Structure formats: structure tokens, C-alpha cells
Coordinates of C-alpha atoms and ligand atoms in Angstrom, one line a residue:
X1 CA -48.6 4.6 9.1
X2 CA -48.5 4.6 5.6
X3 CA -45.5 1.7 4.1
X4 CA -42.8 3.6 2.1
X5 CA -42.8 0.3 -0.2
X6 CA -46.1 2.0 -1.3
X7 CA -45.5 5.1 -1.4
X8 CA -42.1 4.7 -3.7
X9 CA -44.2 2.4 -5.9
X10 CA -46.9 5.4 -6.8
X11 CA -43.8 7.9 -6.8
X12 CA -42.0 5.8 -10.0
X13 CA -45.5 5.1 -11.7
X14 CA -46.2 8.9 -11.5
X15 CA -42.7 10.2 -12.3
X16 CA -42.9 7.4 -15.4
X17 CA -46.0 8.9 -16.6
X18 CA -44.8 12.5 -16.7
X19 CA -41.8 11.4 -18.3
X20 CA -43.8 9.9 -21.0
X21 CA -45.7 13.2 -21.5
X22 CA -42.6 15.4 -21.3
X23 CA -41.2 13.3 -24.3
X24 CA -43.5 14.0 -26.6
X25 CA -42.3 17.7 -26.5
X26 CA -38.8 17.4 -25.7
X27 CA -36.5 20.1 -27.3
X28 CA -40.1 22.1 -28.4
X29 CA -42.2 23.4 -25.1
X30 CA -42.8 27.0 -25.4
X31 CA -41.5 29.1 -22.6
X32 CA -44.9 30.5 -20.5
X33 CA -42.6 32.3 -18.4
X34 CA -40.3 33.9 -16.0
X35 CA -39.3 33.4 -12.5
X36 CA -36.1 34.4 -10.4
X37 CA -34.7 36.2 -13.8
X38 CA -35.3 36.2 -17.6
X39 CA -33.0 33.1 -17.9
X40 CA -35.2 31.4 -14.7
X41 CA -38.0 29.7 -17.9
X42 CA -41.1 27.7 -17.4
X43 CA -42.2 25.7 -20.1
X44 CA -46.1 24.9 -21.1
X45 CA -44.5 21.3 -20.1
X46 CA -43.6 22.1 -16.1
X47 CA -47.0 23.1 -15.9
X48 CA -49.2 20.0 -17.7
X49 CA -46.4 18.0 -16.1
X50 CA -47.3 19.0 -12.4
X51 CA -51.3 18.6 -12.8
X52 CA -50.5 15.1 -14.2
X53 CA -49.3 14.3 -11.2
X54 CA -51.2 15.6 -9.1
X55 CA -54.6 14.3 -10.7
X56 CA -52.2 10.5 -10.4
X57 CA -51.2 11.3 -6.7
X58 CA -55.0 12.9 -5.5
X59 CA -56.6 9.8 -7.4
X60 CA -54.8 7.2 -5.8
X61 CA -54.4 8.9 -2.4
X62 CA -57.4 12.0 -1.9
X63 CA -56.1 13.0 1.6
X64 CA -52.6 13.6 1.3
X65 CA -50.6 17.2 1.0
X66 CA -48.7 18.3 -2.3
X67 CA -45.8 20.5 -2.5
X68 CA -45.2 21.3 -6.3
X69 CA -42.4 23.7 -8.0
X70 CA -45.4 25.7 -10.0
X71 CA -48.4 24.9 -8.2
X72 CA -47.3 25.3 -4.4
X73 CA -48.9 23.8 -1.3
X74 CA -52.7 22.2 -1.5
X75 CA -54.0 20.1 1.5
X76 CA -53.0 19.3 4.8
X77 CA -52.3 15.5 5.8
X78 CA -49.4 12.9 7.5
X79 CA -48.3 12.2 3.3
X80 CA -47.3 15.1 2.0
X81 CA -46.1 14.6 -2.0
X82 CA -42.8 16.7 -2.9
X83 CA -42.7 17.6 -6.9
X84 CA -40.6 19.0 -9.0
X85 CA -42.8 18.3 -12.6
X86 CA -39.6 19.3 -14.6
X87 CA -36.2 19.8 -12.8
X88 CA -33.5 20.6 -16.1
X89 CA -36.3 23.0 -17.8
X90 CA -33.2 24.9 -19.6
X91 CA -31.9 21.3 -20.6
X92 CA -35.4 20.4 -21.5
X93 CA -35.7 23.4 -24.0
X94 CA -32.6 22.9 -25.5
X95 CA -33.3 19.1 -26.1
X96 CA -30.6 17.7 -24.1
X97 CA -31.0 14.8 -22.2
X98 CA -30.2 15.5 -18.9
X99 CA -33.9 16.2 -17.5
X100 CA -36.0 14.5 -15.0
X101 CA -39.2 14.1 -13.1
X102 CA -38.4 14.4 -9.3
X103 CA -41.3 12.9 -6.8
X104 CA -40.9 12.6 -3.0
X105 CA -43.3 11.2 -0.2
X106 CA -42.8 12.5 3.4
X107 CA -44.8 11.1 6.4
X108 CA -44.5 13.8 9.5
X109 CA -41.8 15.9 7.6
X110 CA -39.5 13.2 7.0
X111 CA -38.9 12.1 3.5
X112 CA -39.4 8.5 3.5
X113 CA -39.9 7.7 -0.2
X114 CA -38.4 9.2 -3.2
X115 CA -37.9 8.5 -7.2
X116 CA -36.3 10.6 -9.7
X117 CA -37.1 9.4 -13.5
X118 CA -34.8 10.6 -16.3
X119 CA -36.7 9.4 -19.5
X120 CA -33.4 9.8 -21.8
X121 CA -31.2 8.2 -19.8
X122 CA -33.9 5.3 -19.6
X123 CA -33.4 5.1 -15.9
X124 CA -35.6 5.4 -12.5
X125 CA -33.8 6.2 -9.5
X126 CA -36.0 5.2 -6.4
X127 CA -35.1 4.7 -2.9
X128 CA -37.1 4.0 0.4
X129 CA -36.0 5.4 4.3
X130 CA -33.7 2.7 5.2
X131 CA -34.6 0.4 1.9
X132 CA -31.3 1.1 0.0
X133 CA -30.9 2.9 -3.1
X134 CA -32.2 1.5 -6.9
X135 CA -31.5 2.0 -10.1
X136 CA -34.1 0.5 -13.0
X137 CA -32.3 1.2 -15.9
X138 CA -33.2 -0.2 -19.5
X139 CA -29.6 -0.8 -19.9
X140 CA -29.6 -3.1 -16.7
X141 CA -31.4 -6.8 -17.3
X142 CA -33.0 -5.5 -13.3
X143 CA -32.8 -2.8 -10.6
X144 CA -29.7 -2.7 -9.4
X145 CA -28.6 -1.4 -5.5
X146 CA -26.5 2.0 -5.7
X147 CA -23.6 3.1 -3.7
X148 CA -22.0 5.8 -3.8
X149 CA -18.1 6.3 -4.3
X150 CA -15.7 6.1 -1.5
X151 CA -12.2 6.7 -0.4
X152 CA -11.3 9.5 -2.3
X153 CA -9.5 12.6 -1.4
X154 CA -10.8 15.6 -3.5
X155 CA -7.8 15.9 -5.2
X156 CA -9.2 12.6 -7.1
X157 CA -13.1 13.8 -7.1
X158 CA -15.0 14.7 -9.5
X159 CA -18.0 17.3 -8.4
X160 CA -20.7 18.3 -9.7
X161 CA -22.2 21.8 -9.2
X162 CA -25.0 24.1 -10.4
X163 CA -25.7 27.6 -10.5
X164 CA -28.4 30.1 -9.9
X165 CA -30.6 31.7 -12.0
X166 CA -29.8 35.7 -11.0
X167 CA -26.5 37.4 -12.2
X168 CA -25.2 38.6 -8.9
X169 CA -25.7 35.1 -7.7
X170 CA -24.1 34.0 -10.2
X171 CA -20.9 35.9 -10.8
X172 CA -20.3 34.5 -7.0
X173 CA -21.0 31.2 -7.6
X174 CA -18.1 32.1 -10.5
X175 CA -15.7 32.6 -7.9
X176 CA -16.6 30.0 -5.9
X177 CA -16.0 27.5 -8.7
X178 CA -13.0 29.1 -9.5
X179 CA -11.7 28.6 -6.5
X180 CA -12.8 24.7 -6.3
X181 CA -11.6 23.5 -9.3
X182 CA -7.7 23.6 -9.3
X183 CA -8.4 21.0 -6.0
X184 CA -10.4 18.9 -7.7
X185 CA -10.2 15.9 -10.3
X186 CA -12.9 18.3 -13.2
X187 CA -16.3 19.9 -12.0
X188 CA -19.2 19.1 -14.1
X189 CA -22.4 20.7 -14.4
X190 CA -25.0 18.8 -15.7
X191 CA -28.2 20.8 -15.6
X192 CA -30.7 19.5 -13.3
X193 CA -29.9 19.0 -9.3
X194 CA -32.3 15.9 -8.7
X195 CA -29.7 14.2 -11.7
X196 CA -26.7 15.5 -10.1
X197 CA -27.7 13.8 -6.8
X198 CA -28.6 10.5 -8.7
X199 CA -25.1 10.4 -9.7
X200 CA -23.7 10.8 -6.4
X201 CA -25.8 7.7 -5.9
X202 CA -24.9 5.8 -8.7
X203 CA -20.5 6.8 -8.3
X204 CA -21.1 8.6 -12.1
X205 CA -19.5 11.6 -10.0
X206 CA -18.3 11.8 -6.6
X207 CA -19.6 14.9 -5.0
X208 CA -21.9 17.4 -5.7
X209 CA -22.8 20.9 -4.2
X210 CA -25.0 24.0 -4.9
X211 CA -26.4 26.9 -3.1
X212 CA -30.2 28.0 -4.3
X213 CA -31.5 24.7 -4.8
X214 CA -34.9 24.8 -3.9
X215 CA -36.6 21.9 -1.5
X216 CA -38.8 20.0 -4.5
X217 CA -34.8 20.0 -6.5
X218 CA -33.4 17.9 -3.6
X219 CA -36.2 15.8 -1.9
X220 CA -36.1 12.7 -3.8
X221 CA -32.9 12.7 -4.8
X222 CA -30.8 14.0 -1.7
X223 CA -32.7 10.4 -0.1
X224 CA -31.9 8.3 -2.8
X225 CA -28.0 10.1 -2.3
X226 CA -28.3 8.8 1.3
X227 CA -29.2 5.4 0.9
X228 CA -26.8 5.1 -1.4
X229 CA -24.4 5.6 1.2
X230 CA -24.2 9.0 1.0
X231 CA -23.9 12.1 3.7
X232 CA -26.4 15.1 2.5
X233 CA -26.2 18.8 4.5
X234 CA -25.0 22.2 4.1
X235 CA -21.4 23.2 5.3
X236 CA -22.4 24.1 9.6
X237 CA -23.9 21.1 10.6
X238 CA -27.7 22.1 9.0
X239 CA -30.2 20.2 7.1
X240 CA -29.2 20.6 2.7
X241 CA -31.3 23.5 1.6
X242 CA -31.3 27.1 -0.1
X243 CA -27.9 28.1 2.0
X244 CA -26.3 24.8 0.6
X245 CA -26.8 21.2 -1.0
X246 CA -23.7 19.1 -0.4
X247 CA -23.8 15.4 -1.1
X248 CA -20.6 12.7 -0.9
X249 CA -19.3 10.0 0.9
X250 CA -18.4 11.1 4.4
X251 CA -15.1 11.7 4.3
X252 CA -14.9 13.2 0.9
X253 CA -18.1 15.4 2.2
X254 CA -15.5 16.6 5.1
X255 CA -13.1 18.1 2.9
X256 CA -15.5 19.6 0.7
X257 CA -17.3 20.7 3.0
X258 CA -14.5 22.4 4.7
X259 CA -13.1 24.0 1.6
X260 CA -17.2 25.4 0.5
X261 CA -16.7 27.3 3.8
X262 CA -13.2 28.8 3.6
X263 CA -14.9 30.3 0.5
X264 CA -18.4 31.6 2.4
X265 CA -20.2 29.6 -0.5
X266 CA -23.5 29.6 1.4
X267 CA -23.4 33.2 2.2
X268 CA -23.2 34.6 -1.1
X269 CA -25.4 37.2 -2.5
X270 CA -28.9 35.8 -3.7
X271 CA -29.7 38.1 -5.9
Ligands
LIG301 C1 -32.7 24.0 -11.7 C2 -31.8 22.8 -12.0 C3 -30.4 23.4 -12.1 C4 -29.9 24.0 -10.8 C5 -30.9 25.1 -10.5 C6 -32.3 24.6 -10.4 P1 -35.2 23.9 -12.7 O1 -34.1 23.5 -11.6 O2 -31.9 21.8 -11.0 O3 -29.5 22.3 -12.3 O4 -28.7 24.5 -11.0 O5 -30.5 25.6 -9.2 O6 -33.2 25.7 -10.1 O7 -35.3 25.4 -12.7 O8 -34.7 23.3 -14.0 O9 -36.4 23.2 -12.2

């Protein structure tokens, strides 16, 4: 069985690298192009990003599976790698900061490893099944342990949300949000899900939530939201996923949780 201690440690030196390549075009990739809708961009970046990593993950460790955002599934094996090269590709274009490199290891389907680098905020989130949840930051003199926040009612909570890429999509994540934010502290939306849930870990906001995040978004960072004390899930007792990401401290997950439903904000259209 392959130790999570290792797997983490390749995660961060892989998610470092790419962050260091991504930098050198911050705020200038050219869009290649399109997905879910004209405004859904991939950069030349997501692309040399992802092969990076997996030429640093294949080199190190020939046998394993990779799920990446552009590049799909390759192999078959008990590791399989979950990557998203680039998650914050609008934020990337634009050249503002909050961007990241998210990289996950499961063994048998169960994420186990996970870091999220965000080269502007000079931080690495990592965290390991049952390990806790770090933060090595450049502002920090050493990784420090993350916990969420706690004991708030969501009257006092920050959340922070994203939204889709297609219009229809959108226009009912707009009245969802809407609805959320006279019950809420302020809603933020930063850009880039695998941040969002870093900051869940890290108590820089207290909830987040988001229907249409993909797996390779929240791998890394829904663990790292976990061992930071977190609960992760969608809003009827499922796994976080396409319907739904919800992450915050269990009770304040309850209550959002409760309200997300009232409002059908996992069955709204997808396209
Ligand atoms: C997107 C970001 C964004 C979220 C979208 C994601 P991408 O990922 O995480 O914050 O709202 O749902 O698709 O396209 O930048 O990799």
C-alpha cells in the first residue's frame, strides 16, 4: 500500500513546479479554446501545465492512473493522480492572483493525498487521509496545521460560491445567490474552487458551495477542507460532486445545507 506521506510529498513538488511554469505567463496565455461556452477558456498554459505533470508524476511513479481536466483518463492502477493543471483559468487571464495548481492521489478510489499550490498567494495547501491539514506559506516561518472555523450561525458566515460557465446555469445560480445572501454575513466569489475550499481550511471564509464543479476542482482541496475539520457533501446525504460542493464546519454545513435545498440549488438547469 502505497504511504500517503509519499504520495503528498510528490503532489506539492509537482503542483510547485507547475506553479513555477504558470508564472512565467501569468496575465498573458493565449486562449486555445472553448469548452462548456465561449466564456468556459483554455489557455496554452492549462495544457503545458498538465503534461508537466504528468511527465513529473509517470517519471517518478510509471504504473499509476491520471485523471487530468484537459487530458482525461490514461492508465489503470491502485494510485490514481487527480489534476486540475490550472483551476482559476479566467483569473489566470486576467492576472489576478487567485489561481492554483490542484493535485490529488487516490489509492482504491479514495482520495488519500492532496495539495493545492497557489503561486501568488506564496502558499501550499497539502493534507494527508487522517494526517491533518497544512499550510506552507512564505509568510509563515513553517507549515502550519489548519482548522476550519467553528460555531457560527450563518447569519455570521461568510460563503464563498462560484458559478458555471453556461448562461441558463447561470441566471439560476443568480437566484440562488440572491436568495442566500440577505442570511449571510457577505458571499464572495473568488474564482477558482480548489482556493475556495483552501479557505474553508484555513477560516479565511467560513463556507463554501457550488453546483458544476467538476471532480479534478474539488479532489485535493475538498480533503484538505476535511482534515481541517471540515464536513464536505452535497445537500441529501451524497458524496460533493457536479449536483453540489458544500464545505463548513458541521453545524454551519447543516444550515446551509438546509437552506441550498429549500432553494433546489442542485437541481438547477445545467445548461
Ligand atoms: C472553474 C473555477 C471556478 C468555478 C468553476 C470552475 P476552471 O475552474 O474553479 O471558480 O466557479 O466552476 O469550472 O475552469 O478555472 O478550471
Amino acid at each position: 500500500m502505497p504511504d500517503p506521506a509519499d504520495l503528498v510529498a510528490l503532489a506539492s513538488a509537482v503542483a510547485r513546479e507547475a506553479g513555477e511554469l504558470l508564472l512565467a505567463r501569468h496575465g498573458q496565455a493565449a486562449v486555445v479554446q472553448t469548452k462548456s461556452s465561449p466564456t468556459d477558456v483554455v489557455t496554452e498554459m492549462d495544457h503545458a501545465a498538465e503534461r508537466l505533470i504528468r511527465d513529473r508524476l509517470l517519471a517518478a511513479r510509471p504504473d499509476d492512473a491520471i485523471l487530468g481536466e484537459e487530458g482525461g483518463q490514461t492508465g489503470t492502477g491502485l494510485v490514481r493522480w487527480v489534476v486540475d493543471p490550472l483551476d482559476g483559468t479566467v483569473n489566470y487571464l486576467y492576472g489576478l492572483p487567485g489561481w492554483a495548481v490542484s493535485v490529488a492521489a487516490e489509492v482504491a478510489g479514495v482520495v488519500v493525498a492532496g495539495a493545492v499550490c497557489v503561486p501568488l498567494q506564496r502558499s501550499t495547501f497539502t493534507a494527508t487521509l487522517g494526517g491533518g491539514a497544512w499550510l506552507d506559506s512564505a509568510f509563515d516561518g513553517s507549515p502550519r496545521r489548519l482548522a476550519c472555523n467553528s460555531g457560527l450561525e450563518l447569519r455570521d458566515a461568510l460563503v464563498a460560491t462560484g458559478f458555471g460557465y453556461p448562461a441558463g446555469q447561470r441566471a439560476a445560480q443568480g437566484r440562488v445567490v440572491a436568495a442566500v445572501l440577505p442570511r449571510v454575513r457577505d458571499i464572495r466569489r473568488a474564482g477558482a474552487a480548489a482556493v475556495d475550499l483552501c479557505s474553508v481550511a484555513a477560516g479565511r471564509v467560513d463556507a463554501y458551495y457550488e453546483q458544476g464543479t467538476h471532480y479534478w476542482d474539488i479532489a485535493a482541496g475538498g480533503l484538505i477542507a476535511r482534515e481541517a475539520g471540515a464536513v464536505t457533501g452535497g445537500l441529501r446525504g451524497d458524496e460533493p460532486g457536479e449536483a453540489m460542493t458544500l464545505a463548513a464546519d458541521p453545524v454551519l454545513f447543516a444550515e446551509l445545507r438546509d437552506l441550498l435545498a429549500s432553494l433546489d440549488a442542485d437541481r438547477l438547469p445545467a445548461g
